XYZ file of C-alpha atoms in Angstrom:
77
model
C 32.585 5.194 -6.161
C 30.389 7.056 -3.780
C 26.821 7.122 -4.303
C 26.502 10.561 -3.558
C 28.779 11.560 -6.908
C 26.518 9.283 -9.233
C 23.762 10.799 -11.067
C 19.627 10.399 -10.393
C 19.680 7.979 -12.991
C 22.665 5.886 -12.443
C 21.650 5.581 -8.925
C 18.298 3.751 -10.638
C 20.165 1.711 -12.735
C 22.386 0.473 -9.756
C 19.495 -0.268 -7.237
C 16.553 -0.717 -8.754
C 15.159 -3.418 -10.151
C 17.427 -5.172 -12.556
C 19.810 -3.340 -11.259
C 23.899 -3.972 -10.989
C 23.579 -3.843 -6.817
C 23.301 -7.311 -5.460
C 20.222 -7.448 -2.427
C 23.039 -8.193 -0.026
C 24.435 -4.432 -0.935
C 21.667 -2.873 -0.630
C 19.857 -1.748 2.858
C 16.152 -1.910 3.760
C 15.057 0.759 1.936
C 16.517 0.423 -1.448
C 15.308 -3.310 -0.977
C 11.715 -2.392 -0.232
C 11.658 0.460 -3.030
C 13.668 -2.539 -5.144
C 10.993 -4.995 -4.895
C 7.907 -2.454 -4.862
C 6.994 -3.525 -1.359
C 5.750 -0.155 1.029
C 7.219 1.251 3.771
C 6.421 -0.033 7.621
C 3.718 1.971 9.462
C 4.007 2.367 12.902
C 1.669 -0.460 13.825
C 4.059 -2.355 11.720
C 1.776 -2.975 8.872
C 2.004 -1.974 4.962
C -1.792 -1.585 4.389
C -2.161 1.563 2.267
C -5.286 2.492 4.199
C -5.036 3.061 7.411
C -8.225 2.494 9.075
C -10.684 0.735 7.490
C -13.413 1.139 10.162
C -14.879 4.039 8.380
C -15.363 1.664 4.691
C -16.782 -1.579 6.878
C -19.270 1.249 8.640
C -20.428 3.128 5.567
C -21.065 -0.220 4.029
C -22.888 -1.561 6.963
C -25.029 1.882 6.805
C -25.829 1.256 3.283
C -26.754 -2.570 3.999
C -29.190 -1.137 6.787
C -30.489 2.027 4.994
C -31.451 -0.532 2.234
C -33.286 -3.104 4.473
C -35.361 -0.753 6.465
C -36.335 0.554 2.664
C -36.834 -2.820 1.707
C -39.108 -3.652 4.735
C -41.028 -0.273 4.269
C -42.106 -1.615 1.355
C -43.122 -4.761 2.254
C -45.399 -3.054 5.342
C -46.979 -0.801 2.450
C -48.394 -3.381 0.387
C-alpha cells in the first residue's frame, strides 16, 4: 500500500511513535519526527536557539549594570 493513499491519521499510526513501521523502514525524517529529536541546522547542530551570543551579552550587561550600582553605593557612604 502506498503511503500517499493512506489517510493523515493512519500515516501517524504507521510511523510515529508506537507505530506498526519498524526504524529500519522508515527514513531520516520520519525517524527524527519518530523519536522527537529536531531537524539538522546548517551548522549541523539541533540547538533550538540559534545564537546565543545575544542571552550570554544581555546577562553580562545586567551583571555589570548591577556592580557599577553596587559600587556607587559603596563610594556614597
Amino acid at each position: 500500500m502506498a503511503d500517499s493513499s493512506l489517510s493523515a491519521s493512519e500515516l501517524r499510526q504507521r510511523y510515529h511513535r508506537g507505530g506498526t513501521a519498524n526504524d529500519d523502514e522508515l527514513n531520516a525524517s520520519q525517524l527524527r519526527a519518530r523519536h522527537g529529536i529536531m531537524s539538522n541546522k546548517k551548522n549541523f547542530s539541533t540547538s533550538s536557539n540559534s545564537n546565543g551570543v545575544p542571552i550570554v551579552a544581555i546577562v553580562g550587561i545586567i551583571l555589570a549594570a548591577i556592580g557599577v550600582a553596587y559600587f556607587l553605593y559603596l563610594s556614597s557612604k
